[in-house]
Amino acid sequence: MKITSLGYVRLESPDAKEWQTFGPEVLGLAVSDDPHGAPNSVSLTNDDRPGRLVITEGPHNRLDRTGWEVAGAEELEAAVAELEAAGVSVTRGTAEQCRAARVRALVRFSDPAGFTHELFYGQLVVPASFRPGRAMSGFVTDGQGLGHVVLVVPDMDAALDFYHRTLGFKISDEIDMFGNRVVFFHVNPRHHTLAIMAVPGMRGLHHIMVQTASLDDVGIAHDLCADRGIPLAMTLGRHTNDRMFSFYVRSPSGFEIEYGWGAETVDDDGWVVTHMQSASIWGHRPGDAPPPGCLEPVAGPETG
Ligand SMILES: [Fe+2]
């Protein structure tokens, strides 16, 4: 299966409305027109594809689903055949669901941790439409998708098998972080589009990363968080593996936004998997945000 990028992320949150200001004014995301969107939702994007990030009001802070892009209709059909051959139950999106997602076709399935995923092709592009919510130079998305997501899963082996073997995510590298194994995957030149970390008995969204076009964009967002008293989950720092210069801000919905610049890319030709013992060369120290609020207990192997 050949997934080409992270196309969109859908979230549920009691505080969805706070994204109307946090998204554009702090992060610089654009508010998207969303004619087929759910009421009480905030639709945002970081490029010319509207609605890459939609937060809908609901009882819990949780990841609703992630949308993964494939190249076209044939690739989607091939992916469905591969999933079904692997024993994964696949549901085809209705015309209404495709219209709401602004894609030509989508299919939906669950992973071993219980996360919902969609595969799609034919996402809507509105050329030259992106206007950042505040002055900034924009985001790195061309050929690299929305950004990356980091998921907490209860069972590393099951998740690794599913994402790597079934969905075809390629391993970039691994980091041993505070006794936890974190595995990073790529599907395009972005160093990682997905990373997973195992926490027994838990699942959830740890963070979403968006990558800005300039270092100053990160500095300005850092100032804005300080000015508005928005707590940071991790201070400015530079990651060991993708060399991203970033900080982590606690979003209104419990999970974190990694706001970064300057990541290195992956070239599959000659790429060698390594492992590291630290996530950061410097910085990324704990901030003053409370513990993450976007994790939920789940029945894993150790809890039956
Ligand atoms: Fe990250």
PDB file of C-alpha atoms and ligand atoms in Angstrom:
ATOM      1  CA  MET A   1       0.000   0.000   0.000  1.00  0.00           C
ATOM      2  CA  LYS A   2       1.314   3.428  -0.878  1.00  0.00           C
ATOM      3  CA  ILE A   3       0.014   6.198   1.377  1.00  0.00           C
ATOM      4  CA  THR A   4       1.361   9.526   0.084  1.00  0.00           C
ATOM      5  CA  SER A   5       0.566  11.986   2.885  1.00  0.00           C
ATOM      6  CA  LEU A   6      -1.450  12.943   5.948  1.00  0.00           C
ATOM      7  CA  GLY A   7      -4.402  14.729   4.352  1.00  0.00           C
ATOM      8  CA  TYR A   8      -6.591  15.719   7.279  1.00  0.00           C
ATOM      9  CA  VAL A   9      -7.272  15.258  10.977  1.00  0.00           C
ATOM     10  CA  ARG A  10     -10.706  15.363  12.677  1.00  0.00           C
ATOM     11  CA  LEU A  11     -10.997  16.029  16.395  1.00  0.00           C
ATOM     12  CA  GLU A  12     -13.742  16.142  18.995  1.00  0.00           C
ATOM     13  CA  SER A  13     -13.517  18.629  21.857  1.00  0.00           C
ATOM     14  CA  PRO A  14     -15.797  20.351  24.371  1.00  0.00           C
ATOM     15  CA  ASP A  15     -13.741  23.492  23.678  1.00  0.00           C
ATOM     16  CA  ALA A  16     -13.899  23.383  19.877  1.00  0.00           C
ATOM     17  CA  LYS A  17     -14.921  27.047  19.725  1.00  0.00           C
ATOM     18  CA  GLU A  18     -11.599  28.152  21.259  1.00  0.00           C
ATOM     19  CA  TRP A  19      -9.940  27.075  18.010  1.00  0.00           C
ATOM     20  CA  GLN A  20     -11.670  30.007  16.272  1.00  0.00           C
ATOM     21  CA  THR A  21      -9.051  32.277  17.877  1.00  0.00           C
ATOM     22  CA  PHE A  22      -6.232  29.839  18.797  1.00  0.00           C
ATOM     23  CA  GLY A  23      -6.013  28.445  15.234  1.00  0.00           C
ATOM     24  CA  PRO A  24      -5.697  31.661  13.222  1.00  0.00           C
ATOM     25  CA  GLU A  25      -4.383  34.151  15.798  1.00  0.00           C
ATOM     26  CA  VAL A  26      -1.724  32.021  17.512  1.00  0.00           C
ATOM     27  CA  LEU A  27      -0.897  29.292  14.982  1.00  0.00           C
ATOM     28  CA  GLY A  28      -1.540  31.343  11.833  1.00  0.00           C
ATOM     29  CA  LEU A  29      -3.907  28.740  10.362  1.00  0.00           C
ATOM     30  CA  ALA A  30      -6.585  29.892   7.921  1.00  0.00           C
ATOM     31  CA  VAL A  31     -10.277  29.444   8.737  1.00  0.00           C
ATOM     32  CA  SER A  32     -11.813  27.379   5.912  1.00  0.00           C
ATOM     33  CA  ASP A  33     -15.274  27.774   4.422  1.00  0.00           C
ATOM     34  CA  ASP A  34     -17.057  24.582   5.386  1.00  0.00           C
ATOM     35  CA  PRO A  35     -20.459  24.446   3.629  1.00  0.00           C
ATOM     36  CA  HIS A  36     -20.983  20.748   4.449  1.00  0.00           C
ATOM     37  CA  GLY A  37     -19.406  20.810   7.898  1.00  0.00           C
ATOM     38  CA  ALA A  38     -21.073  19.799  11.146  1.00  0.00           C
ATOM     39  CA  PRO A  39     -22.573  22.598  13.223  1.00  0.00           C
ATOM     40  CA  ASN A  40     -20.387  23.684  16.144  1.00  0.00           C
ATOM     41  CA  SER A  41     -17.209  22.813  14.306  1.00  0.00           C
ATOM     42  CA  VAL A  42     -14.145  24.888  13.461  1.00  0.00           C
ATOM     43  CA  SER A  43     -12.544  24.184  10.120  1.00  0.00           C
ATOM     44  CA  LEU A  44      -8.916  25.202   9.597  1.00  0.00           C
ATOM     45  CA  THR A  45      -6.100  24.665   7.138  1.00  0.00           C
ATOM     46  CA  ASN A  46      -2.414  25.373   6.679  1.00  0.00           C
ATOM     47  CA  ASP A  47      -2.452  25.515   2.862  1.00  0.00           C
ATOM     48  CA  ASP A  48      -4.728  25.556  -0.216  1.00  0.00           C
ATOM     49  CA  ARG A  49      -6.608  22.419   0.842  1.00  0.00           C
ATOM     50  CA  PRO A  50      -9.511  23.660   3.007  1.00  0.00           C
ATOM     51  CA  GLY A  51     -10.503  21.879   6.188  1.00  0.00           C
ATOM     52  CA  ARG A  52      -7.331  19.912   6.845  1.00  0.00           C
ATOM     53  CA  LEU A  53      -7.984  20.280  10.586  1.00  0.00           C
ATOM     54  CA  VAL A  54     -11.600  20.201  11.791  1.00  0.00           C
ATOM     55  CA  ILE A  55     -12.496  20.343  15.482  1.00  0.00           C
ATOM     56  CA  THR A  56     -16.122  19.503  16.285  1.00  0.00           C
ATOM     57  CA  GLU A  57     -17.805  20.167  19.605  1.00  0.00           C
ATOM     58  CA  GLY A  58     -18.386  16.952  21.560  1.00  0.00           C
ATOM     59  CA  PRO A  59     -18.149  15.561  25.072  1.00  0.00           C
ATOM     60  CA  HIS A  60     -14.483  14.458  25.019  1.00  0.00           C
ATOM     61  CA  ASN A  61     -11.088  15.679  23.902  1.00  0.00           C
ATOM     62  CA  ARG A  62     -10.249  12.945  21.433  1.00  0.00           C
ATOM     63  CA  LEU A  63      -8.905  12.169  18.016  1.00  0.00           C
ATOM     64  CA  ASP A  64     -11.933  11.335  15.876  1.00  0.00           C
ATOM     65  CA  ARG A  65     -10.057  10.169  12.769  1.00  0.00           C
ATOM     66  CA  THR A  66      -7.087  10.734  10.516  1.00  0.00           C
ATOM     67  CA  GLY A  67      -7.308  10.935   6.719  1.00  0.00           C
ATOM     68  CA  TRP A  68      -4.461   9.402   4.699  1.00  0.00           C
ATOM     69  CA  GLU A  69      -4.022  10.227   1.027  1.00  0.00           C
ATOM     70  CA  VAL A  70      -3.386   7.762  -1.782  1.00  0.00           C
ATOM     71  CA  ALA A  71      -2.585   8.779  -5.356  1.00  0.00           C
ATOM     72  CA  GLY A  72      -5.852   7.901  -7.109  1.00  0.00           C
ATOM     73  CA  ALA A  73      -8.853   5.614  -7.539  1.00  0.00           C
ATOM     74  CA  GLU A  74      -6.808   2.544  -8.540  1.00  0.00           C
ATOM     75  CA  GLU A  75      -4.498   2.976  -5.557  1.00  0.00           C
ATOM     76  CA  LEU A  76      -7.531   3.258  -3.247  1.00  0.00           C
ATOM     77  CA  GLU A  77      -9.026   0.033  -4.629  1.00  0.00           C
ATOM     78  CA  ALA A  78      -5.665  -1.726  -4.282  1.00  0.00           C
ATOM     79  CA  ALA A  79      -5.422  -0.524  -0.681  1.00  0.00           C
ATOM     80  CA  VAL A  80      -8.915  -1.833   0.115  1.00  0.00           C
ATOM     81  CA  ALA A  81      -7.975  -5.230  -1.324  1.00  0.00           C
ATOM     82  CA  GLU A  82      -4.790  -5.298   0.799  1.00  0.00           C
ATOM     83  CA  LEU A  83      -6.673  -4.333   3.962  1.00  0.00           C
ATOM     84  CA  GLU A  84      -9.347  -6.955   3.405  1.00  0.00           C
ATOM     85  CA  ALA A  85      -6.704  -9.600   2.651  1.00  0.00           C
ATOM     86  CA  ALA A  86      -5.138  -8.693   6.012  1.00  0.00           C
ATOM     87  CA  GLY A  87      -8.506  -9.266   7.713  1.00  0.00           C
ATOM     88  CA  VAL A  88      -9.288  -5.585   8.268  1.00  0.00           C
ATOM     89  CA  SER A  89     -12.946  -4.627   7.967  1.00  0.00           C
ATOM     90  CA  VAL A  90     -13.333  -1.671   5.558  1.00  0.00           C
ATOM     91  CA  THR A  91     -16.378   0.588   5.163  1.00  0.00           C
ATOM     92  CA  ARG A  92     -16.822   2.738   2.072  1.00  0.00           C
ATOM     93  CA  GLY A  93     -17.642   6.395   2.607  1.00  0.00           C
ATOM     94  CA  THR A  94     -21.072   7.560   1.468  1.00  0.00           C
ATOM     95  CA  ALA A  95     -21.434  10.372  -1.067  1.00  0.00           C
ATOM     96  CA  GLU A  96     -22.333  12.694   1.800  1.00  0.00           C
ATOM     97  CA  GLN A  97     -19.252  11.694   3.831  1.00  0.00           C
ATOM     98  CA  CYS A  98     -17.022  12.247   0.795  1.00  0.00           C
ATOM     99  CA  ARG A  99     -18.568  15.677   0.191  1.00  0.00           C
ATOM    100  CA  ALA A 100     -18.060  16.648   3.841  1.00  0.00           C
ATOM    101  CA  ALA A 101     -14.444  15.445   3.681  1.00  0.00           C
ATOM    102  CA  ARG A 102     -13.980  17.241   0.327  1.00  0.00           C
ATOM    103  CA  VAL A 103     -12.539  14.154  -1.337  1.00  0.00           C
ATOM    104  CA  ARG A 104     -13.564  12.051  -4.350  1.00  0.00           C
ATOM    105  CA  ALA A 105     -13.711   8.769  -2.412  1.00  0.00           C
ATOM    106  CA  LEU A 106     -12.819   7.487   1.034  1.00  0.00           C
ATOM    107  CA  VAL A 107     -12.834   4.262   2.994  1.00  0.00           C
ATOM    108  CA  ARG A 108     -12.789   3.856   6.746  1.00  0.00           C
ATOM    109  CA  PHE A 109     -11.273   1.255   9.082  1.00  0.00           C
ATOM    110  CA  SER A 110      -9.930   0.853  12.625  1.00  0.00           C
ATOM    111  CA  ASP A 111      -6.418   0.005  13.802  1.00  0.00           C
ATOM    112  CA  PRO A 112      -5.490  -2.373  16.661  1.00  0.00           C
ATOM    113  CA  ALA A 113      -5.481   0.521  19.166  1.00  0.00           C
ATOM    114  CA  GLY A 114      -9.038   1.429  18.167  1.00  0.00           C
ATOM    115  CA  PHE A 115      -8.204   4.614  16.239  1.00  0.00           C
ATOM    116  CA  THR A 116     -10.349   5.333  13.196  1.00  0.00           C
ATOM    117  CA  HIS A 117      -8.534   5.980   9.923  1.00  0.00           C
ATOM    118  CA  GLU A 118      -9.677   6.972   6.463  1.00  0.00           C
ATOM    119  CA  LEU A 119      -7.895   6.427   3.171  1.00  0.00           C
ATOM    120  CA  PHE A 120      -8.927   8.825   0.438  1.00  0.00           C
ATOM    121  CA  TYR A 121      -8.028  10.222  -2.938  1.00  0.00           C
ATOM    122  CA  GLY A 122      -8.937  13.432  -4.764  1.00  0.00           C
ATOM    123  CA  GLN A 123      -8.812  16.053  -1.993  1.00  0.00           C
ATOM    124  CA  LEU A 124     -10.157  19.510  -2.891  1.00  0.00           C
ATOM    125  CA  VAL A 125      -7.459  22.083  -3.706  1.00  0.00           C
ATOM    126  CA  VAL A 126      -8.320  25.768  -4.079  1.00  0.00           C
ATOM    127  CA  PRO A 127      -5.180  27.195  -5.694  1.00  0.00           C
ATOM    128  CA  ALA A 128      -3.765  30.441  -4.266  1.00  0.00           C
ATOM    129  CA  SER A 129      -6.492  30.583  -1.597  1.00  0.00           C
ATOM    130  CA  PHE A 130      -4.386  30.248   1.567  1.00  0.00           C
ATOM    131  CA  ARG A 131      -4.343  33.373   3.729  1.00  0.00           C
ATOM    132  CA  PRO A 132      -2.710  32.842   7.120  1.00  0.00           C
ATOM    133  CA  GLY A 133      -4.715  33.920  10.141  1.00  0.00           C
ATOM    134  CA  ARG A 134      -1.918  36.321  11.143  1.00  0.00           C
ATOM    135  CA  ALA A 135       1.145  37.726   9.426  1.00  0.00           C
ATOM    136  CA  MET A 136       3.594  34.869   8.734  1.00  0.00           C
ATOM    137  CA  SER A 137       5.362  33.203   5.828  1.00  0.00           C
ATOM    138  CA  GLY A 138       3.191  30.061   5.644  1.00  0.00           C
ATOM    139  CA  PHE A 139       3.604  26.320   6.127  1.00  0.00           C
ATOM    140  CA  VAL A 140       5.591  23.506   4.539  1.00  0.00           C
ATOM    141  CA  THR A 141       3.028  21.130   3.023  1.00  0.00           C
ATOM    142  CA  ASP A 142       3.861  20.640  -0.696  1.00  0.00           C
ATOM    143  CA  GLY A 143       4.450  16.940  -1.211  1.00  0.00           C
ATOM    144  CA  GLN A 144       4.612  16.506   2.575  1.00  0.00           C
ATOM    145  CA  GLY A 145       0.973  16.776   3.680  1.00  0.00           C
ATOM    146  CA  LEU A 146      -0.540  18.568   6.663  1.00  0.00           C
ATOM    147  CA  GLY A 147       2.291  17.739   9.080  1.00  0.00           C
ATOM    148  CA  HIS A 148       2.712  14.842  11.487  1.00  0.00           C
ATOM    149  CA  VAL A 149       0.727  13.143  14.216  1.00  0.00           C
ATOM    150  CA  VAL A 150       2.106  11.300  17.239  1.00  0.00           C
ATOM    151  CA  LEU A 151      -0.183   8.660  18.717  1.00  0.00           C
ATOM    152  CA  VAL A 152      -0.070   6.907  22.058  1.00  0.00           C
ATOM    153  CA  VAL A 153      -0.939   3.229  21.610  1.00  0.00           C
ATOM    154  CA  PRO A 154      -1.381   0.521  24.249  1.00  0.00           C
ATOM    155  CA  ASP A 155       0.565  -2.191  22.396  1.00  0.00           C
ATOM    156  CA  MET A 156       3.702  -1.275  20.411  1.00  0.00           C
ATOM    157  CA  ASP A 157       4.077  -4.637  18.670  1.00  0.00           C
ATOM    158  CA  ALA A 158       0.494  -4.668  17.388  1.00  0.00           C
ATOM    159  CA  ALA A 159       0.704  -1.044  16.220  1.00  0.00           C
ATOM    160  CA  LEU A 160       4.097  -1.507  14.580  1.00  0.00           C
ATOM    161  CA  ASP A 161       2.870  -4.552  12.716  1.00  0.00           C
ATOM    162  CA  PHE A 162      -0.249  -2.746  11.511  1.00  0.00           C
ATOM    163  CA  TYR A 163       1.285   0.578  10.474  1.00  0.00           C
ATOM    164  CA  HIS A 164       4.475  -0.866   8.984  1.00  0.00           C
ATOM    165  CA  ARG A 165       3.376  -4.151   7.467  1.00  0.00           C
ATOM    166  CA  THR A 166      -0.302  -3.539   6.666  1.00  0.00           C
ATOM    167  CA  LEU A 167      -0.373   0.207   5.897  1.00  0.00           C
ATOM    168  CA  GLY A 168       3.171   0.360   4.506  1.00  0.00           C
ATOM    169  CA  PHE A 169       4.542   3.243   6.599  1.00  0.00           C
ATOM    170  CA  LYS A 170       8.349   3.200   6.288  1.00  0.00           C
ATOM    171  CA  ILE A 171      10.400   3.366   9.485  1.00  0.00           C
ATOM    172  CA  SER A 172      12.579   6.499   9.724  1.00  0.00           C
ATOM    173  CA  ASP A 173      14.205   5.803  13.093  1.00  0.00           C
ATOM    174  CA  GLU A 174      13.459   5.184  16.767  1.00  0.00           C
ATOM    175  CA  ILE A 175      14.083   7.051  20.003  1.00  0.00           C
ATOM    176  CA  ASP A 176      14.224   5.535  23.488  1.00  0.00           C
ATOM    177  CA  MET A 177      12.456   8.252  25.463  1.00  0.00           C
ATOM    178  CA  PHE A 178      12.174   7.962  29.261  1.00  0.00           C
ATOM    179  CA  GLY A 179      12.031   4.179  28.966  1.00  0.00           C
ATOM    180  CA  ASN A 180       9.475   4.367  26.159  1.00  0.00           C
ATOM    181  CA  ARG A 181      10.197   3.233  22.625  1.00  0.00           C
ATOM    182  CA  VAL A 182       9.013   5.803  20.072  1.00  0.00           C
ATOM    183  CA  VAL A 183       8.972   4.736  16.410  1.00  0.00           C
ATOM    184  CA  PHE A 184       8.891   7.317  13.602  1.00  0.00           C
ATOM    185  CA  PHE A 185       7.469   6.604  10.129  1.00  0.00           C
ATOM    186  CA  HIS A 186       7.573   8.418   6.780  1.00  0.00           C
ATOM    187  CA  VAL A 187       5.425   8.199   3.663  1.00  0.00           C
ATOM    188  CA  ASN A 188       7.002  11.120   1.732  1.00  0.00           C
ATOM    189  CA  PRO A 189      10.099  13.339   2.222  1.00  0.00           C
ATOM    190  CA  ARG A 190       8.827  14.620   5.588  1.00  0.00           C
ATOM    191  CA  HIS A 191      11.040  12.884   8.159  1.00  0.00           C
ATOM    192  CA  HIS A 192       8.001  11.530   9.951  1.00  0.00           C
ATOM    193  CA  THR A 193       4.317  11.824   9.186  1.00  0.00           C
ATOM    194  CA  LEU A 194       3.414   9.424  12.003  1.00  0.00           C
ATOM    195  CA  ALA A 195       5.109   8.403  15.234  1.00  0.00           C
ATOM    196  CA  ILE A 196       3.850   5.987  17.857  1.00  0.00           C
ATOM    197  CA  MET A 197       4.709   5.601  21.508  1.00  0.00           C
ATOM    198  CA  ALA A 198       3.430   2.831  23.743  1.00  0.00           C
ATOM    199  CA  VAL A 199       1.756   3.543  27.075  1.00  0.00           C
ATOM    200  CA  PRO A 200       0.150   0.375  28.476  1.00  0.00           C
ATOM    201  CA  GLY A 201      -3.617   0.657  28.823  1.00  0.00           C
ATOM    202  CA  MET A 202      -3.846   4.047  27.090  1.00  0.00           C
ATOM    203  CA  ARG A 203      -4.438   5.497  23.673  1.00  0.00           C
ATOM    204  CA  GLY A 204      -4.715   9.016  22.354  1.00  0.00           C
ATOM    205  CA  LEU A 205      -3.309  11.853  20.347  1.00  0.00           C
ATOM    206  CA  HIS A 206      -0.082  13.213  21.823  1.00  0.00           C
ATOM    207  CA  HIS A 207       0.511  15.986  19.304  1.00  0.00           C
ATOM    208  CA  ILE A 208       0.043  17.337  15.808  1.00  0.00           C
ATOM    209  CA  MET A 209       3.006  19.094  14.186  1.00  0.00           C
ATOM    210  CA  VAL A 210       2.743  21.910  11.667  1.00  0.00           C
ATOM    211  CA  GLN A 211       5.941  23.178  10.037  1.00  0.00           C
ATOM    212  CA  THR A 212       6.388  26.843   9.232  1.00  0.00           C
ATOM    213  CA  ALA A 213       8.337  28.276   6.312  1.00  0.00           C
ATOM    214  CA  SER A 214      10.576  30.505   8.454  1.00  0.00           C
ATOM    215  CA  LEU A 215      12.251  30.454  11.862  1.00  0.00           C
ATOM    216  CA  ASP A 216      10.665  33.818  12.683  1.00  0.00           C
ATOM    217  CA  ASP A 217       7.192  32.254  12.384  1.00  0.00           C
ATOM    218  CA  VAL A 218       8.101  30.007  15.329  1.00  0.00           C
ATOM    219  CA  GLY A 219       9.526  32.908  17.324  1.00  0.00           C
ATOM    220  CA  ILE A 220       6.425  35.033  16.760  1.00  0.00           C
ATOM    221  CA  ALA A 221       4.116  32.186  17.848  1.00  0.00           C
ATOM    222  CA  HIS A 222       6.317  31.719  20.920  1.00  0.00           C
ATOM    223  CA  ASP A 223       5.874  35.418  21.791  1.00  0.00           C
ATOM    224  CA  LEU A 224       2.109  35.194  21.225  1.00  0.00           C
ATOM    225  CA  CYS A 225       1.800  32.245  23.629  1.00  0.00           C
ATOM    226  CA  ALA A 226       3.723  34.220  26.270  1.00  0.00           C
ATOM    227  CA  ASP A 227       1.648  37.376  25.672  1.00  0.00           C
ATOM    228  CA  ARG A 228      -1.627  35.457  26.002  1.00  0.00           C
ATOM    229  CA  GLY A 229      -0.546  33.273  28.918  1.00  0.00           C
ATOM    230  CA  ILE A 230      -1.012  30.074  26.896  1.00  0.00           C
ATOM    231  CA  PRO A 231       0.966  27.338  28.669  1.00  0.00           C
ATOM    232  CA  LEU A 232       3.735  25.509  26.831  1.00  0.00           C
ATOM    233  CA  ALA A 233       4.031  21.749  27.155  1.00  0.00           C
ATOM    234  CA  MET A 234       7.670  21.869  26.054  1.00  0.00           C
ATOM    235  CA  THR A 235      10.016  24.806  25.637  1.00  0.00           C
ATOM    236  CA  LEU A 236      11.927  25.667  22.458  1.00  0.00           C
ATOM    237  CA  GLY A 237      14.382  22.985  21.393  1.00  0.00           C
ATOM    238  CA  ARG A 238      15.856  21.069  18.495  1.00  0.00           C
ATOM    239  CA  HIS A 239      14.996  17.427  17.876  1.00  0.00           C
ATOM    240  CA  THR A 240      17.692  14.812  17.374  1.00  0.00           C
ATOM    241  CA  ASN A 241      16.114  12.897  14.521  1.00  0.00           C
ATOM    242  CA  ASP A 242      14.462  15.409  12.175  1.00  0.00           C
ATOM    243  CA  ARG A 243      16.428  18.414  13.549  1.00  0.00           C
ATOM    244  CA  MET A 244      13.143  20.318  13.901  1.00  0.00           C
ATOM    245  CA  PHE A 245      13.446  23.606  15.802  1.00  0.00           C
ATOM    246  CA  SER A 246      10.153  23.768  17.695  1.00  0.00           C
ATOM    247  CA  PHE A 247       8.140  24.264  20.828  1.00  0.00           C
ATOM    248  CA  TYR A 248       5.007  22.485  22.037  1.00  0.00           C
ATOM    249  CA  VAL A 249       1.936  24.435  23.046  1.00  0.00           C
ATOM    250  CA  ARG A 250      -1.018  22.886  24.845  1.00  0.00           C
ATOM    251  CA  SER A 251      -4.009  23.250  22.505  1.00  0.00           C
ATOM    252  CA  PRO A 252      -7.515  24.035  23.821  1.00  0.00           C
ATOM    253  CA  SER A 253      -8.302  20.330  23.352  1.00  0.00           C
ATOM    254  CA  GLY A 254      -5.757  18.636  25.616  1.00  0.00           C
ATOM    255  CA  PHE A 255      -3.294  17.464  23.011  1.00  0.00           C
ATOM    256  CA  GLU A 256      -0.243  19.470  21.975  1.00  0.00           C
ATOM    257  CA  ILE A 257       0.666  21.372  18.856  1.00  0.00           C
ATOM    258  CA  GLU A 258       4.313  21.111  17.903  1.00  0.00           C
ATOM    259  CA  TYR A 259       5.074  24.348  16.093  1.00  0.00           C
ATOM    260  CA  GLY A 260       8.317  23.920  14.221  1.00  0.00           C
ATOM    261  CA  TRP A 261      10.687  24.956  11.478  1.00  0.00           C
ATOM    262  CA  GLY A 262      13.717  23.620   9.670  1.00  0.00           C
ATOM    263  CA  ALA A 263      13.191  19.847   9.694  1.00  0.00           C
ATOM    264  CA  GLU A 264      15.420  17.701   7.540  1.00  0.00           C
ATOM    265  CA  THR A 265      13.801  15.438   4.951  1.00  0.00           C
ATOM    266  CA  VAL A 266      14.148  11.724   4.219  1.00  0.00           C
ATOM    267  CA  ASP A 267      15.452  10.274   0.970  1.00  0.00           C
ATOM    268  CA  ASP A 268      14.496   6.606   0.700  1.00  0.00           C
ATOM    269  CA  ASP A 269      17.467   5.932  -1.547  1.00  0.00           C
ATOM    270  CA  GLY A 270      20.140   4.768   0.884  1.00  0.00           C
ATOM    271  CA  TRP A 271      18.164   5.630   4.038  1.00  0.00           C
ATOM    272  CA  VAL A 272      19.365   3.627   7.047  1.00  0.00           C
ATOM    273  CA  VAL A 273      17.286   3.213  10.220  1.00  0.00           C
ATOM    274  CA  THR A 274      19.074   4.322  13.406  1.00  0.00           C
ATOM    275  CA  HIS A 275      18.021   4.759  17.009  1.00  0.00           C
ATOM    276  CA  MET A 276      18.678   7.589  19.449  1.00  0.00           C
ATOM    277  CA  GLN A 277      18.614   7.884  23.212  1.00  0.00           C
ATOM    278  CA  SER A 278      17.200  11.391  23.432  1.00  0.00           C
ATOM    279  CA  ALA A 279      14.521  13.279  21.527  1.00  0.00           C
ATOM    280  CA  SER A 280      16.329  16.607  21.604  1.00  0.00           C
ATOM    281  CA  ILE A 281      19.824  17.985  21.058  1.00  0.00           C
ATOM    282  CA  TRP A 282      18.931  20.882  23.372  1.00  0.00           C
ATOM    283  CA  GLY A 283      15.775  22.346  24.878  1.00  0.00           C
ATOM    284  CA  HIS A 284      12.269  20.838  24.762  1.00  0.00           C
ATOM    285  CA  ARG A 285      12.279  21.070  28.555  1.00  0.00           C
ATOM    286  CA  PRO A 286       8.938  20.558  30.337  1.00  0.00           C
ATOM    287  CA  GLY A 287       6.773  23.691  30.228  1.00  0.00           C
ATOM    288  CA  ASP A 288       4.121  24.824  32.680  1.00  0.00           C
ATOM    289  CA  ALA A 289       1.137  23.154  30.975  1.00  0.00           C
ATOM    290  CA  PRO A 290      -0.816  20.563  32.982  1.00  0.00           C
ATOM    291  CA  PRO A 291      -0.507  16.879  31.951  1.00  0.00           C
ATOM    292  CA  PRO A 292      -1.999  16.056  28.548  1.00  0.00           C
ATOM    293  CA  GLY A 293      -5.753  15.634  28.453  1.00  0.00           C
ATOM    294  CA  CYS A 294      -6.269  13.789  25.208  1.00  0.00           C
ATOM    295  CA  LEU A 295      -5.564  10.217  26.334  1.00  0.00           C
ATOM    296  CA  GLU A 296      -8.169   7.602  27.183  1.00  0.00           C
ATOM    297  CA  PRO A 297      -7.949   4.197  28.848  1.00  0.00           C
ATOM    298  CA  VAL A 298      -8.276   1.235  26.514  1.00  0.00           C
ATOM    299  CA  ALA A 299      -8.306  -2.505  27.003  1.00  0.00           C
ATOM    300  CA  GLY A 300      -4.834  -3.747  26.070  1.00  0.00           C
ATOM    301  CA  PRO A 301      -3.045  -7.100  26.384  1.00  0.00           C
ATOM    302  CA  GLU A 302      -2.114  -6.362  30.008  1.00  0.00           C
ATOM    303  CA  THR A 303      -5.618  -5.260  31.006  1.00  0.00           C
ATOM    304  CA  GLY A 304      -7.453  -8.003  29.149  1.00  0.00           C
TER     305      GLY A 304
HETATM  306 FE    FE B   1       6.644  15.964  16.691  1.00  0.00          FE
END
